[in-house]
Amino acid sequence: MTDITSNITCIIEEMDLTKLSKTELLEKCEELGIKKCKSKNKGELIELINQKQTTTQTIPLKKIELIIEDEDNQLDTPIKSTPLEIKYIDLFCGLGAFHTAFDFISNSHIKYNCVFACDIDDNVRKIYKANHKIDPVGDINNVDIDKMTDFDILCGGFPCQPFSIAGKKEGFDDKIKGNLFFSILKIIDIKNPNTIILENVKNLLTINNGDTFKTIKSELEKRGYFISHKILDSKYYNSPQSRHRLFIIGNKQKQFIFPTEIKNNIIPVSSIIDNTETRFLDYTDKYKLEKCNDNENKNNCKMLYKLVHKITNNGGRQGERVYSINHCGPTICASSGGPGAKTGLYYIDNKVRRLNAIEGIGMFGFDNNYVWDEFVKEEDMLFYLGNSIVVDVLKIILKSLELQYFIA
């Protein structure tokens, strides 16, 4: 394991140079025999002094950033340094939500490097490689853990079907998918990463009267992790989708504090609408459109209408609800059916339609140039999206994790 709180060699001056005026820094340069420096600003002078006369000291990792106050204004000249590399692995990687979020928060001080990814689905691996330039391996149970590169962070949105409301809720009784958590533990036992980030459906907390989650938490705590968990709704984290998911974060040093929800800035579905889409639903032969009342709206998703069968007068099931694009949208599901299968239906330009795959990509916060259509059909892509994690949520979690663990 590479220790992300490991000591780094940092060049420091015994005196706090940032508190000196430019005149005093010039006098210091003269003492050290540094010439041709009168035209330099304070940041450049400090760098010259550090290069000339330094003492090397080992200190815990800190935020490598320096704001220098000039006599008249603030300069944002950072001291040059080699970026810290933090390595992570992406288990059950899917479309690469973790990878996309890590790439987004990487900066000149900290670079996040994916050293391993895996997914059992052939098409998903092709899509992941095309977008992230890493070729994931297949079945996690066939991985030679000893040969894996050491890493700092383990990420995994382990399969949710054994725990989900839409699934059979078999939990660990699902002999294959339910036990993949123990495959994660095998990797942890051998590689001992500093931090783990797991994601699953919110139902994981309550299945088997809570015993399944208690087992997960207990097994991680036995291995020395401080465990935090919380159900997050993506609509409060810059996403146009309302998606409740459980996040479990473990760290060897201290408990993670989840970032605060942003409740006063709900992003509407209109922000990701593809105005070139022309495939609207022709429902008039089978359904009629019935207006909804406010009591039928949930999670700030504004349901305008529901499709009702003309013969049975039944309707309004998950795939028969028609939402406004001026509010957040409902959860995109891999397994839902009906006319609005997977994405839900929306009222756009006085017509009704599902979201297309491009819009689905936007609902999860992936880049507009995300590559997929050369590998799978649209319906398959919507299925994969239904099993994904919202990138917007991960961006905020990972940035908060960085501030708490890596540069605090």
PDB file of C-alpha atoms in Angstrom, residues 62-286:
ATOM      1  CA  LYS A  62      -0.328  19.481   3.527  1.00  0.00           C
ATOM      2  CA  LYS A  63      -2.127  21.454   0.913  1.00  0.00           C
ATOM      3  CA  ILE A  64       0.589  22.592  -1.472  1.00  0.00           C
ATOM      4  CA  GLU A  65      -0.656  26.071  -2.066  1.00  0.00           C
ATOM      5  CA  LEU A  66       0.665  29.502  -1.136  1.00  0.00           C
ATOM      6  CA  ILE A  67      -1.163  32.808  -1.379  1.00  0.00           C
ATOM      7  CA  ILE A  68       1.285  35.670  -1.248  1.00  0.00           C
ATOM      8  CA  GLU A  69       0.177  39.109  -0.145  1.00  0.00           C
ATOM      9  CA  ASP A  70       1.816  41.968  -1.966  1.00  0.00           C
ATOM     10  CA  GLU A  71       1.920  45.464  -0.578  1.00  0.00           C
ATOM     11  CA  ASP A  72      -0.905  46.587  -2.868  1.00  0.00           C
ATOM     12  CA  ASN A  73      -2.617  43.390  -4.002  1.00  0.00           C
ATOM     13  CA  GLN A  74      -2.747  39.592  -3.628  1.00  0.00           C
ATOM     14  CA  LEU A  75      -0.693  37.452  -5.930  1.00  0.00           C
ATOM     15  CA  ASP A  76      -1.768  33.904  -6.590  1.00  0.00           C
ATOM     16  CA  THR A  77       1.675  32.626  -7.473  1.00  0.00           C
ATOM     17  CA  PRO A  78       1.967  29.030  -6.163  1.00  0.00           C
ATOM     18  CA  ILE A  79       5.299  27.527  -5.199  1.00  0.00           C
ATOM     19  CA  LYS A  80       6.153  24.967  -7.858  1.00  0.00           C
ATOM     20  CA  SER A  81       5.977  21.389  -6.650  1.00  0.00           C
ATOM     21  CA  THR A  82       5.622  17.883  -8.002  1.00  0.00           C
ATOM     22  CA  PRO A  83       1.976  16.764  -7.828  1.00  0.00           C
ATOM     23  CA  LEU A  84       1.180  14.062  -5.326  1.00  0.00           C
ATOM     24  CA  GLU A  85      -0.044  10.898  -7.026  1.00  0.00           C
ATOM     25  CA  ILE A  86      -2.911   9.057  -5.356  1.00  0.00           C
ATOM     26  CA  LYS A  87      -3.711   5.660  -6.813  1.00  0.00           C
ATOM     27  CA  TYR A  88      -7.134   4.076  -6.824  1.00  0.00           C
ATOM     28  CA  ILE A  89      -8.875   0.982  -8.154  1.00  0.00           C
ATOM     29  CA  ASP A  90     -12.317   0.969  -9.776  1.00  0.00           C
ATOM     30  CA  LEU A  91     -14.185  -2.264  -8.942  1.00  0.00           C
ATOM     31  CA  PHE A  92     -17.412  -3.127 -10.800  1.00  0.00           C
ATOM     32  CA  CYS A  93     -16.448  -0.061 -12.798  1.00  0.00           C
ATOM     33  CA  GLY A  94     -19.466   0.111 -15.107  1.00  0.00           C
ATOM     34  CA  LEU A  95     -19.364   3.229 -17.262  1.00  0.00           C
ATOM     35  CA  GLY A  96     -16.654   4.802 -15.092  1.00  0.00           C
ATOM     36  CA  ALA A  97     -18.435   7.283 -12.832  1.00  0.00           C
ATOM     37  CA  PHE A  98     -15.616   7.126 -10.273  1.00  0.00           C
ATOM     38  CA  HIS A  99     -13.003   7.563 -12.990  1.00  0.00           C
ATOM     39  CA  THR A 100     -14.814  10.573 -14.475  1.00  0.00           C
ATOM     40  CA  ALA A 101     -15.142  12.232 -11.064  1.00  0.00           C
ATOM     41  CA  PHE A 102     -11.490  11.624 -10.125  1.00  0.00           C
ATOM     42  CA  ASP A 103     -10.355  13.091 -13.455  1.00  0.00           C
ATOM     43  CA  PHE A 104     -12.483  16.168 -12.746  1.00  0.00           C
ATOM     44  CA  ILE A 105     -10.969  16.906  -9.317  1.00  0.00           C
ATOM     45  CA  SER A 106      -7.361  16.160 -10.295  1.00  0.00           C
ATOM     46  CA  ASN A 107      -5.279  19.326 -10.195  1.00  0.00           C
ATOM     47  CA  SER A 108      -1.717  20.598 -10.233  1.00  0.00           C
ATOM     48  CA  HIS A 109      -1.213  19.516  -6.613  1.00  0.00           C
ATOM     49  CA  ILE A 110      -2.866  16.091  -6.552  1.00  0.00           C
ATOM     50  CA  LYS A 111      -3.213  13.663  -9.448  1.00  0.00           C
ATOM     51  CA  TYR A 112      -5.521  10.664  -9.156  1.00  0.00           C
ATOM     52  CA  ASN A 113      -4.365   7.639 -11.104  1.00  0.00           C
ATOM     53  CA  CYS A 114      -6.538   4.580 -11.773  1.00  0.00           C
ATOM     54  CA  VAL A 115      -4.269   1.524 -11.598  1.00  0.00           C
ATOM     55  CA  PHE A 116      -6.924  -1.193 -11.925  1.00  0.00           C
ATOM     56  CA  ALA A 117     -10.522  -1.555 -13.106  1.00  0.00           C
ATOM     57  CA  CYS A 118     -12.806  -4.544 -13.496  1.00  0.00           C
ATOM     58  CA  ASP A 119     -16.284  -5.380 -14.721  1.00  0.00           C
ATOM     59  CA  ILE A 120     -17.799  -8.687 -15.777  1.00  0.00           C
ATOM     60  CA  ASP A 121     -19.743  -7.189 -18.708  1.00  0.00           C
ATOM     61  CA  ASP A 122     -17.885  -7.326 -22.051  1.00  0.00           C
ATOM     62  CA  ASN A 123     -19.578  -4.272 -23.561  1.00  0.00           C
ATOM     63  CA  VAL A 124     -19.076  -2.172 -20.450  1.00  0.00           C
ATOM     64  CA  ARG A 125     -15.355  -2.930 -20.549  1.00  0.00           C
ATOM     65  CA  LYS A 126     -15.180  -1.760 -24.170  1.00  0.00           C
ATOM     66  CA  ILE A 127     -17.036   1.465 -23.348  1.00  0.00           C
ATOM     67  CA  TYR A 128     -14.826   2.072 -20.301  1.00  0.00           C
ATOM     68  CA  LYS A 129     -11.642   1.569 -22.312  1.00  0.00           C
ATOM     69  CA  ALA A 130     -12.823   3.917 -25.072  1.00  0.00           C
ATOM     70  CA  ASN A 131     -13.530   6.709 -22.591  1.00  0.00           C
ATOM     71  CA  HIS A 132     -10.879   6.217 -19.923  1.00  0.00           C
ATOM     72  CA  LYS A 133      -7.983   4.586 -21.804  1.00  0.00           C
ATOM     73  CA  ILE A 134      -7.783   1.680 -19.355  1.00  0.00           C
ATOM     74  CA  ASP A 135      -8.675  -1.895 -20.265  1.00  0.00           C
ATOM     75  CA  PRO A 136     -10.656  -3.374 -17.352  1.00  0.00           C
ATOM     76  CA  VAL A 137     -10.305  -7.035 -16.480  1.00  0.00           C
ATOM     77  CA  GLY A 138     -13.337  -9.318 -16.214  1.00  0.00           C
ATOM     78  CA  ASP A 139     -14.496 -11.394 -13.256  1.00  0.00           C
ATOM     79  CA  ILE A 140     -13.193  -9.998  -9.968  1.00  0.00           C
ATOM     80  CA  ASN A 141     -12.965 -13.521  -8.563  1.00  0.00           C
ATOM     81  CA  ASN A 142     -10.325 -14.453 -11.154  1.00  0.00           C
ATOM     82  CA  VAL A 143      -7.979 -11.573 -10.310  1.00  0.00           C
ATOM     83  CA  ASP A 144      -4.519 -12.348  -8.910  1.00  0.00           C
ATOM     84  CA  ILE A 145      -4.616  -9.824  -6.068  1.00  0.00           C
ATOM     85  CA  ASP A 146      -0.920 -10.218  -5.233  1.00  0.00           C
ATOM     86  CA  LYS A 147      -0.022  -8.928  -8.683  1.00  0.00           C
ATOM     87  CA  MET A 148      -2.204  -5.832  -8.414  1.00  0.00           C
ATOM     88  CA  THR A 149      -0.422  -2.477  -8.159  1.00  0.00           C
ATOM     89  CA  ASP A 150      -0.553  -1.071  -4.636  1.00  0.00           C
ATOM     90  CA  PHE A 151      -3.162   1.656  -4.256  1.00  0.00           C
ATOM     91  CA  ASP A 152      -4.528   4.191  -1.787  1.00  0.00           C
ATOM     92  CA  ILE A 153      -8.280   4.181  -2.444  1.00  0.00           C
ATOM     93  CA  LEU A 154     -10.614   1.287  -3.213  1.00  0.00           C
ATOM     94  CA  CYS A 155     -13.804   2.301  -5.047  1.00  0.00           C
ATOM     95  CA  GLY A 156     -16.712   0.015  -5.759  1.00  0.00           C
ATOM     96  CA  GLY A 157     -20.370   0.342  -6.623  1.00  0.00           C
ATOM     97  CA  PHE A 158     -20.851  -3.348  -5.944  1.00  0.00           C
ATOM     98  CA  PRO A 159     -23.887  -5.001  -7.606  1.00  0.00           C
ATOM     99  CA  CYS A 160     -27.097  -3.731  -6.096  1.00  0.00           C
ATOM    100  CA  GLN A 161     -29.609  -6.246  -7.459  1.00  0.00           C
ATOM    101  CA  PRO A 162     -29.450  -8.548  -4.393  1.00  0.00           C
ATOM    102  CA  PHE A 163     -30.392  -5.572  -2.177  1.00  0.00           C
ATOM    103  CA  SER A 164     -32.623  -3.403  -4.387  1.00  0.00           C
ATOM    104  CA  ILE A 165     -36.348  -2.810  -4.186  1.00  0.00           C
ATOM    105  CA  ALA A 166     -36.622  -3.601  -7.897  1.00  0.00           C
ATOM    106  CA  GLY A 167     -34.716  -6.856  -7.433  1.00  0.00           C
ATOM    107  CA  LYS A 168     -35.511  -9.905  -5.307  1.00  0.00           C
ATOM    108  CA  LYS A 169     -33.809  -8.504  -2.198  1.00  0.00           C
ATOM    109  CA  GLU A 170     -31.929 -11.740  -1.536  1.00  0.00           C
ATOM    110  CA  GLY A 171     -28.899  -9.970  -0.062  1.00  0.00           C
ATOM    111  CA  PHE A 172     -26.027 -12.288   0.788  1.00  0.00           C
ATOM    112  CA  ASP A 173     -28.294 -15.237  -0.077  1.00  0.00           C
ATOM    113  CA  ASP A 174     -27.637 -14.388  -3.719  1.00  0.00           C
ATOM    114  CA  LYS A 175     -24.757 -16.836  -4.114  1.00  0.00           C
ATOM    115  CA  ILE A 176     -22.991 -14.828  -6.806  1.00  0.00           C
ATOM    116  CA  LYS A 177     -23.787 -11.108  -6.700  1.00  0.00           C
ATOM    117  CA  GLY A 178     -24.584 -10.934  -2.993  1.00  0.00           C
ATOM    118  CA  ASN A 179     -21.231 -12.369  -2.065  1.00  0.00           C
ATOM    119  CA  LEU A 180     -19.145 -10.012  -4.177  1.00  0.00           C
ATOM    120  CA  PHE A 181     -18.725  -7.901  -1.053  1.00  0.00           C
ATOM    121  CA  PHE A 182     -16.522 -10.676   0.294  1.00  0.00           C
ATOM    122  CA  SER A 183     -14.461 -10.470  -2.900  1.00  0.00           C
ATOM    123  CA  ILE A 184     -13.860  -6.836  -1.964  1.00  0.00           C
ATOM    124  CA  LEU A 185     -12.745  -7.937   1.507  1.00  0.00           C
ATOM    125  CA  LYS A 186     -10.181 -10.311  -0.004  1.00  0.00           C
ATOM    126  CA  ILE A 187      -8.595  -7.399  -1.853  1.00  0.00           C
ATOM    127  CA  ILE A 188      -8.664  -5.251   1.285  1.00  0.00           C
ATOM    128  CA  ASP A 189      -7.020  -8.008   3.334  1.00  0.00           C
ATOM    129  CA  ILE A 190      -4.088  -8.272   0.943  1.00  0.00           C
ATOM    130  CA  LYS A 191      -3.640  -4.660  -0.237  1.00  0.00           C
ATOM    131  CA  ASN A 192      -4.806  -2.781   2.900  1.00  0.00           C
ATOM    132  CA  PRO A 193      -5.820   0.515   1.242  1.00  0.00           C
ATOM    133  CA  ASN A 194      -6.053   3.642   3.357  1.00  0.00           C
ATOM    134  CA  THR A 195      -9.527   4.587   2.136  1.00  0.00           C
ATOM    135  CA  ILE A 196     -12.555   2.738   0.752  1.00  0.00           C
ATOM    136  CA  ILE A 197     -15.615   4.178  -0.998  1.00  0.00           C
ATOM    137  CA  LEU A 198     -18.578   1.868  -1.585  1.00  0.00           C
ATOM    138  CA  GLU A 199     -21.974   2.622  -3.138  1.00  0.00           C
ATOM    139  CA  ASN A 200     -25.225   0.701  -3.166  1.00  0.00           C
ATOM    140  CA  VAL A 201     -29.004   1.095  -3.050  1.00  0.00           C
ATOM    141  CA  LYS A 202     -30.553   2.572   0.075  1.00  0.00           C
ATOM    142  CA  ASN A 203     -32.368  -0.717   0.746  1.00  0.00           C
ATOM    143  CA  LEU A 204     -29.037  -2.203   1.815  1.00  0.00           C
ATOM    144  CA  LEU A 205     -29.564  -0.524   5.181  1.00  0.00           C
ATOM    145  CA  THR A 206     -32.808  -2.376   5.937  1.00  0.00           C
ATOM    146  CA  ILE A 207     -32.656  -5.761   4.184  1.00  0.00           C
ATOM    147  CA  ASN A 208     -32.782  -8.727   6.595  1.00  0.00           C
ATOM    148  CA  ASN A 209     -33.780  -6.341   9.392  1.00  0.00           C
ATOM    149  CA  GLY A 210     -30.543  -4.452   8.950  1.00  0.00           C
ATOM    150  CA  ASP A 211     -28.344  -7.495   9.534  1.00  0.00           C
ATOM    151  CA  THR A 212     -26.761  -7.351   6.062  1.00  0.00           C
ATOM    152  CA  PHE A 213     -25.500  -3.813   6.572  1.00  0.00           C
ATOM    153  CA  LYS A 214     -24.379  -4.614  10.116  1.00  0.00           C
ATOM    154  CA  THR A 215     -22.254  -7.430   8.672  1.00  0.00           C
ATOM    155  CA  ILE A 216     -20.694  -5.112   6.075  1.00  0.00           C
ATOM    156  CA  LYS A 217     -19.942  -2.425   8.644  1.00  0.00           C
ATOM    157  CA  SER A 218     -18.566  -4.926  11.163  1.00  0.00           C
ATOM    158  CA  GLU A 219     -16.277  -6.602   8.634  1.00  0.00           C
ATOM    159  CA  LEU A 220     -14.813  -3.257   7.592  1.00  0.00           C
ATOM    160  CA  GLU A 221     -14.366  -2.077  11.177  1.00  0.00           C
ATOM    161  CA  LYS A 222     -12.539  -5.310  12.012  1.00  0.00           C
ATOM    162  CA  ARG A 223     -10.000  -4.287   9.395  1.00  0.00           C
ATOM    163  CA  GLY A 224      -9.293  -0.976  11.086  1.00  0.00           C
ATOM    164  CA  TYR A 225     -11.591   1.404   9.208  1.00  0.00           C
ATOM    165  CA  PHE A 226     -13.586   4.254  10.698  1.00  0.00           C
ATOM    166  CA  ILE A 227     -16.900   3.859   8.862  1.00  0.00           C
ATOM    167  CA  SER A 228     -19.312   6.600   7.831  1.00  0.00           C
ATOM    168  CA  HIS A 229     -22.455   6.018   5.810  1.00  0.00           C
ATOM    169  CA  LYS A 230     -25.278   8.149   4.477  1.00  0.00           C
ATOM    170  CA  ILE A 231     -28.090   7.998   1.938  1.00  0.00           C
ATOM    171  CA  LEU A 232     -27.617  10.859  -0.510  1.00  0.00           C
ATOM    172  CA  ASP A 233     -30.164  12.208  -2.972  1.00  0.00           C
ATOM    173  CA  SER A 234     -28.349  13.294  -6.122  1.00  0.00           C
ATOM    174  CA  LYS A 235     -30.740  16.214  -6.719  1.00  0.00           C
ATOM    175  CA  TYR A 236     -29.043  17.993  -3.799  1.00  0.00           C
ATOM    176  CA  TYR A 237     -25.602  17.561  -5.386  1.00  0.00           C
ATOM    177  CA  ASN A 238     -25.887  19.420  -8.706  1.00  0.00           C
ATOM    178  CA  SER A 239     -27.721  16.641 -10.571  1.00  0.00           C
ATOM    179  CA  PRO A 240     -31.052  16.954 -12.442  1.00  0.00           C
ATOM    180  CA  GLN A 241     -31.921  13.446 -11.257  1.00  0.00           C
ATOM    181  CA  SER A 242     -33.401  12.465  -7.900  1.00  0.00           C
ATOM    182  CA  ARG A 243     -31.532   9.273  -7.052  1.00  0.00           C
ATOM    183  CA  HIS A 244     -31.184   7.965  -3.506  1.00  0.00           C
ATOM    184  CA  ARG A 245     -28.068   5.890  -2.975  1.00  0.00           C
ATOM    185  CA  LEU A 246     -26.151   4.687   0.056  1.00  0.00           C
ATOM    186  CA  PHE A 247     -22.492   5.673   0.301  1.00  0.00           C
ATOM    187  CA  ILE A 248     -20.138   3.897   2.703  1.00  0.00           C
ATOM    188  CA  ILE A 249     -16.748   5.504   3.326  1.00  0.00           C
ATOM    189  CA  GLY A 250     -13.995   4.032   5.434  1.00  0.00           C
ATOM    190  CA  ASN A 251     -10.658   5.513   6.388  1.00  0.00           C
ATOM    191  CA  LYS A 252      -7.814   4.249   8.575  1.00  0.00           C
ATOM    192  CA  GLN A 253      -7.246   7.586  10.324  1.00  0.00           C
ATOM    193  CA  LYS A 254     -10.609   9.184  11.049  1.00  0.00           C
ATOM    194  CA  GLN A 255     -14.306   9.208  10.260  1.00  0.00           C
ATOM    195  CA  PHE A 256     -15.468  10.922   7.093  1.00  0.00           C
ATOM    196  CA  ILE A 257     -17.878  13.862   7.376  1.00  0.00           C
ATOM    197  CA  PHE A 258     -20.318  13.960   4.470  1.00  0.00           C
ATOM    198  CA  PRO A 259     -20.682  17.256   2.576  1.00  0.00           C
ATOM    199  CA  THR A 260     -23.737  19.399   3.182  1.00  0.00           C
ATOM    200  CA  GLU A 261     -26.698  19.067   0.850  1.00  0.00           C
ATOM    201  CA  ILE A 262     -27.380  21.959  -1.547  1.00  0.00           C
ATOM    202  CA  LYS A 263     -31.141  22.228  -1.127  1.00  0.00           C
ATOM    203  CA  ASN A 264     -31.717  25.673  -2.615  1.00  0.00           C
ATOM    204  CA  ASN A 265     -30.392  24.969  -6.104  1.00  0.00           C
ATOM    205  CA  ILE A 266     -32.277  22.113  -7.764  1.00  0.00           C
ATOM    206  CA  ILE A 267     -31.084  21.526 -11.336  1.00  0.00           C
ATOM    207  CA  PRO A 268     -33.989  20.997 -13.810  1.00  0.00           C
ATOM    208  CA  VAL A 269     -34.145  18.249 -16.427  1.00  0.00           C
ATOM    209  CA  SER A 270     -34.375  21.002 -19.058  1.00  0.00           C
ATOM    210  CA  SER A 271     -30.630  21.543 -18.543  1.00  0.00           C
ATOM    211  CA  ILE A 272     -29.832  18.257 -20.330  1.00  0.00           C
ATOM    212  CA  ILE A 273     -32.640  18.103 -22.915  1.00  0.00           C
ATOM    213  CA  ASP A 274     -31.601  17.252 -26.481  1.00  0.00           C
ATOM    214  CA  ASN A 275     -33.671  19.605 -28.622  1.00  0.00           C
ATOM    215  CA  THR A 276     -32.864  17.625 -31.769  1.00  0.00           C
ATOM    216  CA  GLU A 277     -34.760  14.563 -30.526  1.00  0.00           C
ATOM    217  CA  THR A 278     -37.929  13.887 -32.578  1.00  0.00           C
ATOM    218  CA  ARG A 279     -39.020  10.471 -31.292  1.00  0.00           C
ATOM    219  CA  PHE A 280     -42.173  11.269 -29.348  1.00  0.00           C
ATOM    220  CA  LEU A 281     -44.555   8.694 -27.916  1.00  0.00           C
ATOM    221  CA  ASP A 282     -47.709   7.892 -29.896  1.00  0.00           C
ATOM    222  CA  TYR A 283     -49.905   6.842 -26.994  1.00  0.00           C
ATOM    223  CA  THR A 284     -53.377   7.802 -28.218  1.00  0.00           C
ATOM    224  CA  ASP A 285     -54.458   4.340 -29.407  1.00  0.00           C
ATOM    225  CA  LYS A 286     -53.950   2.731 -26.008  1.00  0.00           C
TER     226      LYS A 286
END
